[in-house]
XYZ file of C-alpha atoms in Angstrom:
746
model
C 180.467 107.331 114.359
C 177.225 107.118 116.263
C 174.256 106.618 113.923
C 171.598 106.281 116.596
C 171.373 109.508 118.576
C 168.417 110.153 120.835
C 166.888 112.471 118.272
C 167.345 109.967 115.441
C 169.982 112.084 113.732
C 173.480 111.080 112.663
C 176.007 112.321 115.198
C 179.738 112.551 115.644
C 180.729 113.358 119.211
C 178.301 116.029 120.488
C 177.396 117.241 116.976
C 174.470 116.459 114.660
C 175.596 116.054 111.042
C 173.532 118.077 108.563
C 175.132 117.013 105.285
C 178.431 116.157 103.611
C 180.149 119.112 101.939
C 183.338 117.671 100.460
C 186.175 115.169 100.729
C 189.609 116.384 101.812
C 192.602 114.040 101.733
C 191.761 111.141 104.014
C 188.720 112.827 105.580
C 185.160 113.914 104.867
C 183.789 117.372 105.648
C 180.280 117.859 107.048
C 178.151 120.788 108.130
C 176.971 120.088 111.678
C 175.287 121.724 114.651
C 175.403 121.509 118.417
C 172.357 120.805 120.564
C 172.308 124.567 121.204
C 171.856 125.132 117.425
C 175.377 126.488 116.877
C 176.854 125.602 113.501
C 180.297 124.035 113.040
C 182.207 122.258 110.295
C 183.253 118.679 111.096
C 186.119 116.888 109.355
C 185.900 113.132 109.932
C 189.002 111.002 109.453
C 188.582 108.035 107.128
C 189.036 104.492 108.520
C 192.209 103.727 106.537
C 193.886 106.873 107.734
C 192.762 106.338 111.327
C 194.273 102.846 111.263
C 197.672 104.145 110.128
C 200.293 103.537 112.864
C 201.239 106.756 114.556
C 198.452 108.759 112.942
C 196.635 109.578 116.172
C 199.767 110.975 117.802
C 200.495 113.136 114.767
C 196.863 114.194 114.588
C 196.795 115.126 118.281
C 199.933 117.230 117.930
C 198.649 118.940 114.788
C 195.328 119.799 116.453
C 197.095 121.299 119.464
C 199.213 123.443 117.156
C 196.135 124.483 115.134
C 194.299 125.591 118.307
C 196.914 128.312 118.835
C 196.555 129.766 115.342
C 194.517 132.756 114.321
C 194.152 134.408 110.979
C 191.501 135.847 108.686
C 192.003 133.051 106.142
C 192.102 130.124 108.575
C 189.105 128.246 109.972
C 189.583 128.282 113.798
C 189.602 124.914 115.598
C 186.891 124.625 118.279
C 186.905 120.936 119.202
C 188.516 117.589 118.330
C 188.804 113.991 119.510
C 191.907 112.056 118.480
C 190.967 109.032 120.604
C 187.457 108.441 119.284
C 186.820 105.276 117.230
C 186.523 107.684 114.287
C 188.802 110.705 114.932
C 187.282 114.065 114.098
C 187.944 117.789 114.107
C 185.429 120.641 114.539
C 186.181 124.119 113.202
C 184.200 127.324 113.270
C 181.484 127.338 110.622
C 181.977 129.768 107.753
C 179.371 130.291 105.038
C 181.024 129.552 101.721
C 181.493 127.240 98.755
C 184.348 124.761 98.130
C 186.616 126.035 95.371
C 186.226 122.849 93.313
C 182.453 123.092 93.450
C 182.481 126.767 92.463
C 184.807 126.225 89.489
C 183.058 123.033 88.327
C 179.718 124.843 88.303
C 180.705 128.292 87.091
C 184.041 128.042 85.344
C 187.467 129.576 86.008
C 187.858 132.623 88.232
C 188.657 136.042 86.823
C 192.056 137.660 87.278
C 191.021 139.863 90.245
C 189.492 136.830 91.977
C 192.612 134.736 91.298
C 194.752 137.425 92.916
C 192.524 137.475 96.024
C 192.679 133.657 96.113
C 196.475 133.524 95.866
C 196.925 136.281 98.437
C 194.515 134.730 100.940
C 196.031 131.259 100.661
C 199.520 132.685 101.061
C 198.506 134.590 104.197
C 196.925 131.470 105.703
C 200.020 129.382 105.014
C 202.246 132.148 106.378
C 200.422 131.876 109.700
C 200.646 128.069 109.681
C 204.330 127.967 108.821
C 205.198 130.654 111.379
C 203.652 128.407 114.044
C 205.861 125.516 112.970
C 203.135 123.447 111.318
C 201.987 122.695 107.772
C 198.693 121.933 106.126
C 199.767 119.054 103.901
C 197.032 119.115 101.276
C 195.989 122.545 100.107
C 193.644 121.719 97.241
C 190.417 122.814 95.530
C 188.616 120.654 98.110
C 190.212 122.147 101.219
C 189.785 125.771 100.098
C 186.478 127.447 100.906
C 185.388 130.596 99.050
C 183.654 133.129 101.307
C 182.527 136.719 100.827
C 185.615 137.935 102.718
C 188.130 135.847 100.797
C 189.299 132.217 100.745
C 189.566 130.018 103.829
C 191.754 126.943 104.287
C 189.820 124.184 106.060
C 190.647 120.776 107.574
C 193.450 122.194 109.724
C 195.274 119.517 111.663
C 193.866 116.634 109.577
C 195.855 116.199 106.394
C 198.839 118.085 107.780
C 199.245 115.270 110.263
C 199.433 112.613 107.576
C 201.880 111.425 105.017
C 205.198 109.652 104.978
C 207.465 111.472 104.826
C 205.679 114.328 106.573
C 204.817 117.266 104.281
C 206.934 120.416 104.400
C 206.187 124.134 103.913
C 207.570 123.883 100.373
C 205.042 121.119 99.668
C 202.299 123.499 100.810
C 203.559 126.117 98.365
C 203.533 123.626 95.485
C 199.944 122.721 96.385
C 199.035 126.411 96.531
C 200.361 126.821 92.995
C 198.307 123.866 91.741
C 195.189 125.193 93.451
C 195.471 128.640 91.861
C 196.205 127.021 88.498
C 193.068 124.888 88.854
C 190.999 127.988 89.607
C 192.366 129.605 86.439
C 191.937 126.684 84.063
C 189.933 123.859 85.788
C 192.886 121.542 85.131
C 194.654 119.931 88.067
C 198.196 118.756 87.353
C 198.776 115.060 88.000
C 202.108 113.850 89.349
C 202.622 111.645 86.295
C 201.410 114.194 83.783
C 204.581 116.190 83.164
C 205.206 119.871 83.779
C 202.251 122.062 84.831
C 201.124 124.448 82.088
C 200.834 127.960 83.522
C 199.635 129.487 80.263
C 196.071 129.868 81.601
C 197.260 132.160 84.391
C 197.019 135.945 83.949
C 200.280 137.775 83.384
C 200.308 139.233 86.891
C 200.395 135.736 88.434
C 202.185 133.612 85.850
C 205.714 134.076 87.132
C 205.035 133.837 90.850
C 202.684 130.860 90.642
C 205.106 129.246 88.212
C 207.738 129.706 90.906
C 205.549 127.798 93.390
C 205.550 124.890 90.921
C 209.322 124.581 90.533
C 210.438 120.911 90.703
C 213.140 121.666 93.284
C 211.578 122.594 96.668
C 214.327 125.054 97.709
C 213.593 127.167 94.625
C 209.969 127.787 95.577
C 208.987 131.046 97.300
C 207.829 131.022 100.904
C 204.307 132.067 101.807
C 205.605 135.381 103.209
C 207.471 136.078 99.988
C 204.374 135.426 97.898
C 202.349 137.877 100.003
C 205.133 140.428 99.688
C 205.347 139.991 95.904
C 201.608 140.459 95.384
C 201.584 143.529 97.616
C 204.483 145.162 95.809
C 202.685 145.022 92.458
C 200.621 147.937 93.769
C 197.524 147.187 91.687
C 194.259 149.038 92.433
C 192.200 147.608 95.289
C 189.298 145.404 94.240
C 185.937 147.072 94.876
C 182.709 145.226 95.689
C 182.403 141.469 95.797
C 185.480 139.556 94.642
C 183.345 136.700 93.266
C 180.841 136.511 90.376
C 177.099 136.784 91.212
C 176.471 133.131 90.291
C 179.034 131.961 92.871
C 177.735 134.260 95.589
C 174.196 133.047 94.877
C 175.359 129.463 95.396
C 177.108 130.541 98.601
C 173.897 132.089 99.923
C 171.985 128.932 99.038
C 174.511 126.710 100.820
C 174.464 128.950 103.888
C 170.674 128.993 104.048
C 170.492 125.219 103.616
C 172.330 124.620 106.896
C 170.314 126.967 109.020
C 169.709 130.480 107.691
C 173.338 131.515 108.028
C 173.989 134.815 106.296
C 176.551 134.798 103.533
C 176.876 138.542 103.735
C 179.528 140.679 105.336
C 181.465 142.008 102.387
C 183.874 143.947 104.552
C 187.392 144.935 103.538
C 189.967 142.210 103.217
C 192.036 141.752 106.391
C 195.556 143.197 106.495
C 198.459 140.922 105.558
C 200.617 139.385 108.277
C 203.706 141.262 109.405
C 206.726 140.083 107.409
C 210.144 140.175 108.982
C 212.825 142.296 107.363
C 215.055 140.519 104.911
C 212.447 138.080 103.635
C 211.791 139.759 100.271
C 211.339 137.749 97.094
C 214.494 136.650 95.324
C 215.058 136.897 91.569
C 215.802 133.169 91.393
C 212.525 132.153 93.021
C 210.190 134.447 91.139
C 211.995 135.133 87.848
C 210.722 138.668 87.756
C 213.890 139.964 86.097
C 214.734 143.627 86.394
C 212.626 146.086 88.374
C 211.300 147.457 85.097
C 209.950 144.005 84.258
C 207.980 143.930 87.477
C 206.442 147.303 86.668
C 205.375 146.070 83.235
C 203.697 143.044 84.792
C 201.816 145.239 87.237
C 200.540 147.581 84.536
C 199.280 144.739 82.342
C 197.497 143.178 85.287
C 195.679 146.396 86.080
C 194.417 146.690 82.512
C 193.053 143.148 82.505
C 191.648 143.143 85.996
C 189.532 146.263 85.725
C 188.465 146.384 82.095
C 186.107 143.409 82.388
C 186.586 139.661 82.477
C 188.422 138.580 79.332
C 189.718 135.211 80.526
C 188.895 132.374 78.112
C 186.571 129.608 79.206
C 187.748 125.965 79.235
C 186.773 125.414 75.598
C 188.482 128.602 74.453
C 185.343 130.737 74.110
C 184.221 133.467 76.428
C 181.243 132.143 78.335
C 182.000 128.480 77.720
C 180.103 125.535 79.205
C 179.522 125.446 82.904
C 180.258 129.109 83.508
C 177.261 131.256 84.302
C 179.525 134.045 85.464
C 181.815 134.049 82.416
C 179.827 135.642 79.561
C 179.791 139.392 79.202
C 176.214 139.359 77.863
C 173.534 138.602 78.657
C 173.763 135.721 81.155
C 176.082 136.239 84.064
C 176.759 139.792 82.954
C 179.050 142.041 84.898
C 178.946 145.129 82.714
C 176.733 148.023 83.721
C 174.194 147.270 80.993
C 173.523 143.900 79.416
C 172.678 143.447 75.768
C 169.464 141.667 74.860
C 169.246 138.034 73.856
C 167.358 136.779 70.836
C 166.759 133.428 69.139
C 169.407 132.758 66.511
C 166.811 132.259 63.803
C 165.320 135.759 64.042
C 165.980 139.173 65.443
C 162.803 138.750 67.504
C 160.709 141.501 69.049
C 162.294 144.494 70.724
C 163.048 144.054 74.409
C 160.649 145.672 76.863
C 162.558 147.336 79.706
C 160.740 146.504 82.920
C 159.455 149.516 84.807
C 156.417 149.728 87.001
C 154.919 151.266 90.142
C 155.526 149.941 93.612
C 153.063 147.249 94.573
C 149.910 148.079 96.522
C 149.532 145.666 99.426
C 146.254 143.799 99.858
C 147.148 143.185 103.504
C 150.174 142.850 105.725
C 150.601 141.440 109.221
C 153.383 140.618 111.660
C 153.782 137.545 113.850
C 156.043 136.580 116.736
C 158.237 134.213 114.735
C 159.850 134.525 111.306
C 158.273 132.269 108.651
C 160.544 129.536 107.301
C 158.127 128.158 104.680
C 155.146 129.540 102.759
C 152.620 127.659 100.646
C 149.234 128.923 99.453
C 146.000 128.019 97.745
C 143.527 130.621 96.514
C 141.897 130.612 99.969
C 144.499 129.642 102.589
C 148.156 130.457 103.281
C 150.220 127.879 105.213
C 152.976 129.521 107.298
C 155.648 127.363 108.949
C 157.908 128.826 111.666
C 160.345 127.445 114.242
C 157.445 126.931 116.659
C 154.611 125.568 114.536
C 152.430 125.671 111.427
C 149.644 128.239 111.042
C 146.960 128.804 108.422
C 145.868 132.289 107.332
C 142.869 133.468 105.350
C 144.273 134.433 101.944
C 141.824 137.351 101.673
C 142.443 138.949 105.086
C 145.599 137.472 106.655
C 143.633 136.396 109.751
C 144.241 133.014 111.382
C 141.599 130.469 110.374
C 142.652 127.162 112.009
C 144.404 126.145 115.245
C 148.197 126.086 115.042
C 149.899 122.696 114.626
C 153.211 121.709 116.258
C 154.909 120.783 112.980
C 158.066 122.699 112.065
C 160.698 122.577 109.323
C 164.332 122.553 110.444
C 165.906 124.019 107.288
C 162.798 125.668 105.865
C 162.569 126.979 102.319
C 165.945 127.918 100.875
C 167.470 128.081 97.425
C 168.336 124.404 97.853
C 165.280 123.066 99.697
C 161.543 123.470 99.112
C 159.696 121.353 101.699
C 156.110 122.382 100.846
C 153.564 121.688 98.123
C 149.848 122.201 97.471
C 147.473 120.257 95.217
C 143.750 119.481 95.127
C 142.872 120.945 98.515
C 145.796 119.450 100.431
C 149.015 120.996 101.783
C 152.099 118.780 102.028
C 155.061 119.460 104.313
C 158.391 117.810 105.084
C 158.478 118.486 108.799
C 159.381 117.591 112.367
C 157.404 117.483 115.605
C 158.842 117.716 119.141
C 158.732 113.925 119.419
C 159.066 112.787 115.830
C 161.584 114.158 113.296
C 161.599 113.376 109.600
C 157.900 113.329 108.681
C 156.007 113.820 105.450
C 152.609 115.236 106.468
C 149.410 116.122 104.614
C 146.994 118.819 105.894
C 143.418 119.386 104.731
C 143.274 122.940 103.371
C 139.560 123.218 104.294
C 140.051 122.413 107.984
C 143.756 122.608 108.782
C 143.643 119.087 110.199
C 146.274 116.415 109.637
C 145.147 113.889 107.024
C 148.168 111.638 107.554
C 151.832 111.744 108.529
C 154.438 109.266 107.357
C 157.787 108.677 109.026
C 160.518 108.804 106.411
C 163.421 106.399 106.968
C 166.586 108.203 108.020
C 168.941 105.523 106.765
C 169.139 103.682 103.468
C 167.537 100.263 104.170
C 169.825 98.515 101.714
C 172.112 97.258 104.487
C 175.868 96.904 104.200
C 178.633 98.541 106.163
C 178.191 102.057 104.776
C 175.129 103.957 105.943
C 173.475 106.663 103.841
C 170.992 109.211 105.140
C 168.153 110.619 103.046
C 168.457 114.400 102.703
C 165.090 115.691 101.489
C 165.310 118.639 99.103
C 161.705 119.103 98.016
C 158.234 117.598 97.768
C 156.014 117.607 94.666
C 152.583 116.241 93.764
C 151.221 114.703 90.555
C 147.763 113.203 90.515
C 147.430 110.626 93.287
C 151.140 110.481 94.089
C 153.389 112.573 96.314
C 157.097 112.566 95.509
C 160.003 113.417 97.783
C 163.307 114.056 96.013
C 166.755 114.611 97.415
C 170.214 113.220 97.934
C 171.714 110.217 99.700
C 174.477 111.501 101.966
C 177.127 108.936 102.863
C 178.321 109.091 106.457
C 181.131 106.565 106.155
C 183.165 104.890 103.443
C 185.483 106.154 100.756
C 184.586 108.952 98.369
C 186.134 110.842 95.505
C 185.298 114.463 94.690
C 185.228 113.431 91.036
C 182.358 111.023 91.739
C 178.773 112.086 91.009
C 176.271 112.519 93.811
C 173.559 109.935 94.408
C 170.024 111.261 94.211
C 166.741 109.555 94.970
C 162.995 109.668 94.276
C 160.463 108.323 96.788
C 156.783 107.949 95.886
C 153.879 107.975 98.380
C 150.141 107.507 98.028
C 148.584 110.988 98.228
C 145.456 109.717 99.989
C 147.123 107.601 102.695
C 150.818 108.473 102.830
C 151.769 104.861 102.211
C 155.111 104.351 100.506
C 154.788 103.085 96.942
C 158.313 102.828 95.501
C 161.760 104.391 95.541
C 164.702 104.633 93.182
C 168.182 106.025 93.619
C 171.268 106.490 91.515
C 174.053 108.725 90.336
C 171.910 109.473 87.277
C 169.387 111.359 89.448
C 170.190 114.935 90.442
C 167.351 117.330 89.652
C 163.943 115.631 89.305
C 161.046 117.335 87.549
C 157.560 116.180 88.597
C 154.898 117.446 86.140
C 151.470 118.232 87.640
C 149.951 115.296 85.767
C 150.982 112.169 83.943
C 153.333 109.330 84.856
C 156.563 110.563 83.285
C 159.173 112.313 85.437
C 162.402 113.883 84.208
C 165.758 113.412 85.923
C 168.937 115.256 85.015
C 172.435 114.367 86.109
C 176.057 115.245 85.558
C 179.434 114.655 87.129
C 182.062 117.279 87.965
C 184.844 118.274 85.636
C 182.754 119.331 82.637
C 181.815 115.764 81.716
C 178.600 115.243 79.700
C 175.326 115.272 81.560
C 172.170 113.298 80.933
C 168.467 114.023 80.690
C 166.432 110.910 81.409
C 162.778 109.953 81.718
C 161.688 108.179 84.895
C 158.527 106.117 84.388
C 156.391 106.458 87.516
C 153.876 104.002 86.076
C 156.620 101.340 86.220
C 157.755 102.212 89.762
C 160.586 104.480 88.718
C 161.991 102.433 85.844
C 164.411 104.341 83.622
C 163.110 105.327 80.213
C 164.637 107.206 77.287
C 167.747 109.282 77.831
C 169.553 112.098 76.034
C 173.187 113.100 76.477
C 173.698 116.795 77.219
C 177.295 118.004 76.720
C 178.623 120.703 79.031
C 175.770 120.296 81.550
C 177.854 120.860 84.673
C 174.994 122.819 86.272
C 172.941 119.596 86.396
C 175.402 118.322 89.000
C 173.547 120.365 91.628
C 171.087 118.127 93.461
C 167.953 120.076 94.275
C 164.991 121.865 92.734
C 164.612 120.932 89.026
C 166.337 123.084 86.431
C 163.959 121.908 83.686
C 160.252 122.371 82.956
C 157.155 120.674 81.523
C 154.599 122.218 79.156
C 151.817 120.636 77.109
C 153.292 117.138 77.013
C 156.846 118.353 76.450
C 159.945 118.331 78.627
C 162.161 121.387 78.162
C 165.797 121.701 79.175
C 169.016 123.554 78.370
C 171.540 121.813 76.132
C 174.196 122.446 73.532
C 176.689 124.838 75.065
C 173.997 125.963 77.481
C 172.589 128.344 74.875
C 169.896 126.075 73.395
C 166.451 125.187 74.722
C 165.312 121.717 73.675
C 161.672 120.565 73.698
C 161.110 116.798 73.568
C 158.090 114.538 73.832
C 157.746 113.486 77.475
C 156.851 109.886 76.622
C 159.336 109.166 73.832
C 162.132 111.734 74.108
C 161.796 112.650 70.438
C 162.707 116.256 69.714
C 159.819 118.542 68.772
C 161.811 121.738 68.411
C 164.821 123.575 69.715
C 165.688 127.226 69.970
C 169.217 128.599 70.252
C 169.792 131.968 71.877
C 172.452 134.464 70.853
C 173.417 137.758 72.388
C 173.019 140.607 69.939
C 176.598 141.554 70.758
C 177.718 138.117 69.556
C 178.830 136.788 72.946
C 178.006 133.267 74.111
C 174.897 133.087 76.302
C 173.748 130.487 78.788
C 170.061 130.183 79.507
C 168.786 129.648 83.015
C 166.090 127.348 84.388
C 162.982 127.525 82.141
C 159.450 127.541 83.576
C 155.973 127.379 82.081
C 152.579 129.012 82.365
C 149.866 127.178 84.292
C 148.113 126.125 81.079
C 151.373 124.941 79.491
C 150.928 127.137 76.424
C 153.938 129.373 77.118
C 157.497 128.684 78.204
C 159.562 131.404 79.863
C 163.334 131.350 79.388
C 165.574 133.534 81.610
C 168.821 134.638 79.952
C 170.773 136.901 82.280
C 168.925 140.227 82.306
C 166.339 139.018 79.760
C 163.191 136.936 80.123
C 161.846 135.539 76.838
C 158.328 134.155 76.387
C 158.084 131.325 73.820
C 155.113 129.427 72.449
C 155.354 125.880 73.833
C 154.012 124.438 70.591
C 156.887 125.519 68.343
C 159.288 127.762 70.290
C 158.201 130.981 68.574
C 159.269 133.978 70.639
C 156.393 136.171 71.840
C 158.096 138.884 73.882
C 161.310 139.666 75.732
C 161.299 141.575 79.014
C 164.540 143.154 80.155
C 165.877 144.259 83.549
C 167.730 147.510 83.924
C 170.097 148.814 86.571
C 172.515 147.020 88.882
C 172.257 144.061 91.228
C 172.738 144.374 94.969
C 176.367 143.266 94.524
C 177.235 145.508 91.596
C 177.221 144.626 87.918
C 174.078 144.157 85.864
C 170.790 143.147 87.383
C 169.762 139.597 86.435
C 166.807 137.292 86.872
C 167.531 134.848 89.677
C 166.175 132.023 87.512
C 168.970 132.829 85.029
C 171.633 131.889 87.581
C 170.700 128.186 87.463
C 170.463 127.975 91.220
C 167.893 125.740 92.848
C 164.595 126.945 94.292
C 161.477 128.724 93.049
C 162.698 132.084 91.800
C 159.933 132.384 89.169
C 156.273 131.316 89.346
C 153.059 131.966 87.449
C 149.415 132.680 88.144
C 146.751 132.407 85.431
C 147.821 135.611 83.651
C 150.880 136.930 85.483
C 154.543 135.952 85.608
C 156.301 136.566 88.928
C 160.098 136.617 89.002
C 162.797 137.838 91.376
C 166.030 139.529 90.348
C 169.511 139.916 91.801
C 168.556 143.371 93.132
C 166.141 141.547 95.494
C 163.047 142.824 93.693
C 159.932 140.817 92.849
C 158.357 141.686 89.495
C 154.783 141.021 88.382
C 154.782 140.806 84.562
C 151.711 140.698 82.332
C 151.881 137.263 80.671
C 150.272 138.573 77.475
C 152.475 141.624 76.874
C 155.684 141.218 78.907
C 155.156 144.587 80.586
C 155.520 145.034 84.334
C 152.342 145.416 86.370
C 154.250 146.304 89.559
C 157.417 145.690 91.519
C 158.017 144.902 95.183
C 161.162 145.384 97.237
C 161.872 145.564 100.937
C 165.076 147.367 101.962
C 164.957 145.621 105.333
C 164.652 142.084 103.985
C 167.085 139.388 105.194
C 170.416 138.935 103.410
C 169.153 135.771 101.702
C 166.051 137.621 100.468
C 162.379 137.120 101.226
C 160.232 133.994 100.944
C 157.310 134.121 98.547
C 154.707 131.919 96.910
C 151.704 132.246 94.595
C 148.165 131.216 95.512
C 145.291 131.916 93.135
C 145.599 135.502 91.915
C 147.754 136.696 94.823
C 151.408 136.473 95.739
C 152.338 136.104 99.418
C 155.668 137.394 100.738
C 157.415 136.773 104.074
C 160.203 139.137 105.160
C 161.463 138.784 108.745
C 158.292 138.613 110.908
C 155.931 140.103 108.321
C 153.669 138.358 105.809
C 152.314 140.502 102.965
C 149.729 139.769 100.265
C 149.693 141.499 96.869
C 147.111 140.964 94.138
C 148.482 139.865 90.779
C 146.991 142.962 89.115
C 148.145 145.204 91.955
C 144.598 146.161 93.056
């Protein structure tokens, strides 16, 4: 692999690597782009596999076979090089989320989603097997969830490996394991005995159990599985086949690699044509008499369309790690969500949000769509693909000459490359001649105060390089912090391993580097506006306990106190912090995800905690908390509810509630409740601003919890609009237009 391209980026063949997505068999999967800005997915073969005698010949043959394939659930091959020092394969980019990542973060899939998964995988394998090839390692890591159904990736890589070579019946066994994992989060190990299919819904238990038969000849073919699912004649699934929390993650992942839309919820493609005489046999599927099949179909319909009743991994609805599982109020899918309240009191009555449409202070259109917004009370910084401009916050007119700094990814749910503090704007940016800069701009003049080149490669040496992927910048006092993830570009990895995050500190006056730390115990990093204590959260996949840990900036990033947080799978996401700071306290979700803990920032000693229950009795999971500017109030999003708590003791002050449906169906929810990265809620001095899953921005009176106004734009991009708060105004960018709205709507 070439680590020294002309533009300083990591490259493989003609492609620039943007970030590692997963590990599949003996290869690693990256998002990448061409020099013409086209996105692709690159699977890079590991060194041990590449050194295997005969591998390159098998790989070359498998790639040639894969080039001839087409199918709605296959990722088309666009390029490959079997003779490169590091063999690689490029497939068409598809916006989506690896199945393992989706299940680890949000819990098992519902019955309708499991049926779509099984059907899509079977159709993909039917196309592969009809062409005389196999995949060889269908797994939660090689299956990508998209809005149109699942996709099998890494074609031609793992199917070319193995001794003896894998067979179509091996693919079917792997399909069964993959669906079972999606239903229960448990992956059967070869030495662990018989797979337990009890977690599967009734409509899939027999057929997926048939895929897992010990004797290969007894397993159904891919065509037979498609035929069996079609003959159950269950009602067609309407709307999105995935929970809102998963689709939100998909949109974030798509935006993070270049504003790729995750939309397109069209109808599922038709199944492949199945030759006569290939129906499912009684021996392979154990469906018994025809009457038995009808009973299975009827039971499946009742479960699939009467709500999600599948148990979570710990046996409770809405268990840890599943923001899409509860029926109320977080991750709701019913048409109306019940209100949440602290367990110690019934609390005040919920205030249903309703307000007039916002009155615009000003609105103006430019020639290029903004990719980042940051604002003070006087100036708005707008970053596009062509440069950085500064607008008068009161009028929207340009006030300073445009600079040539741009941001490649821009602001997304996973990246936030801008910050403002004490009269200075900060931006993670590129120039035409210099990529990878951290720059500071004087807000009074628009001039560059300093620009620091950030190292692209981990300076630690060794044979395995690691690039710094910058997720966001934050400021506290005299220090600027850049936080993100170290992305390995070579070496061996395991999907069960935690990610490695980092914190880099720079002098705010000069841009000089001060210190850096990295580790698998750093995922989300909270930088309070003052003080020397940072908060890092971390977790590993598979529902293992997470950790909340103080990072002492006064001791150059030394680790301080730490607290174990069971069931904190959401902390595995590296990106914008999912915690908050208020009045000397760090606040974070713990317990089963239903409890807000407040601890002393310096010592970690608990000051108070507040557990939330749904009034219907269902398990809830709170989202990412945030605080008022003065630190006196903490706001806790819980599905459709937003609760205001006194930071001093956790006393609830008011609860605001959303009504209606999201843009994908189901109940409307606060975006901050979905535990995705990014700023989806912010505050001015007396107003709380928050977006919802219906793509509406609400301005809420901080004293009463009542809506001042709402803003929506039917023509906004699929990933929503950008917005930021400066002084007593909120600034919104949608397509080419920037709009200002006063906090009080006047």
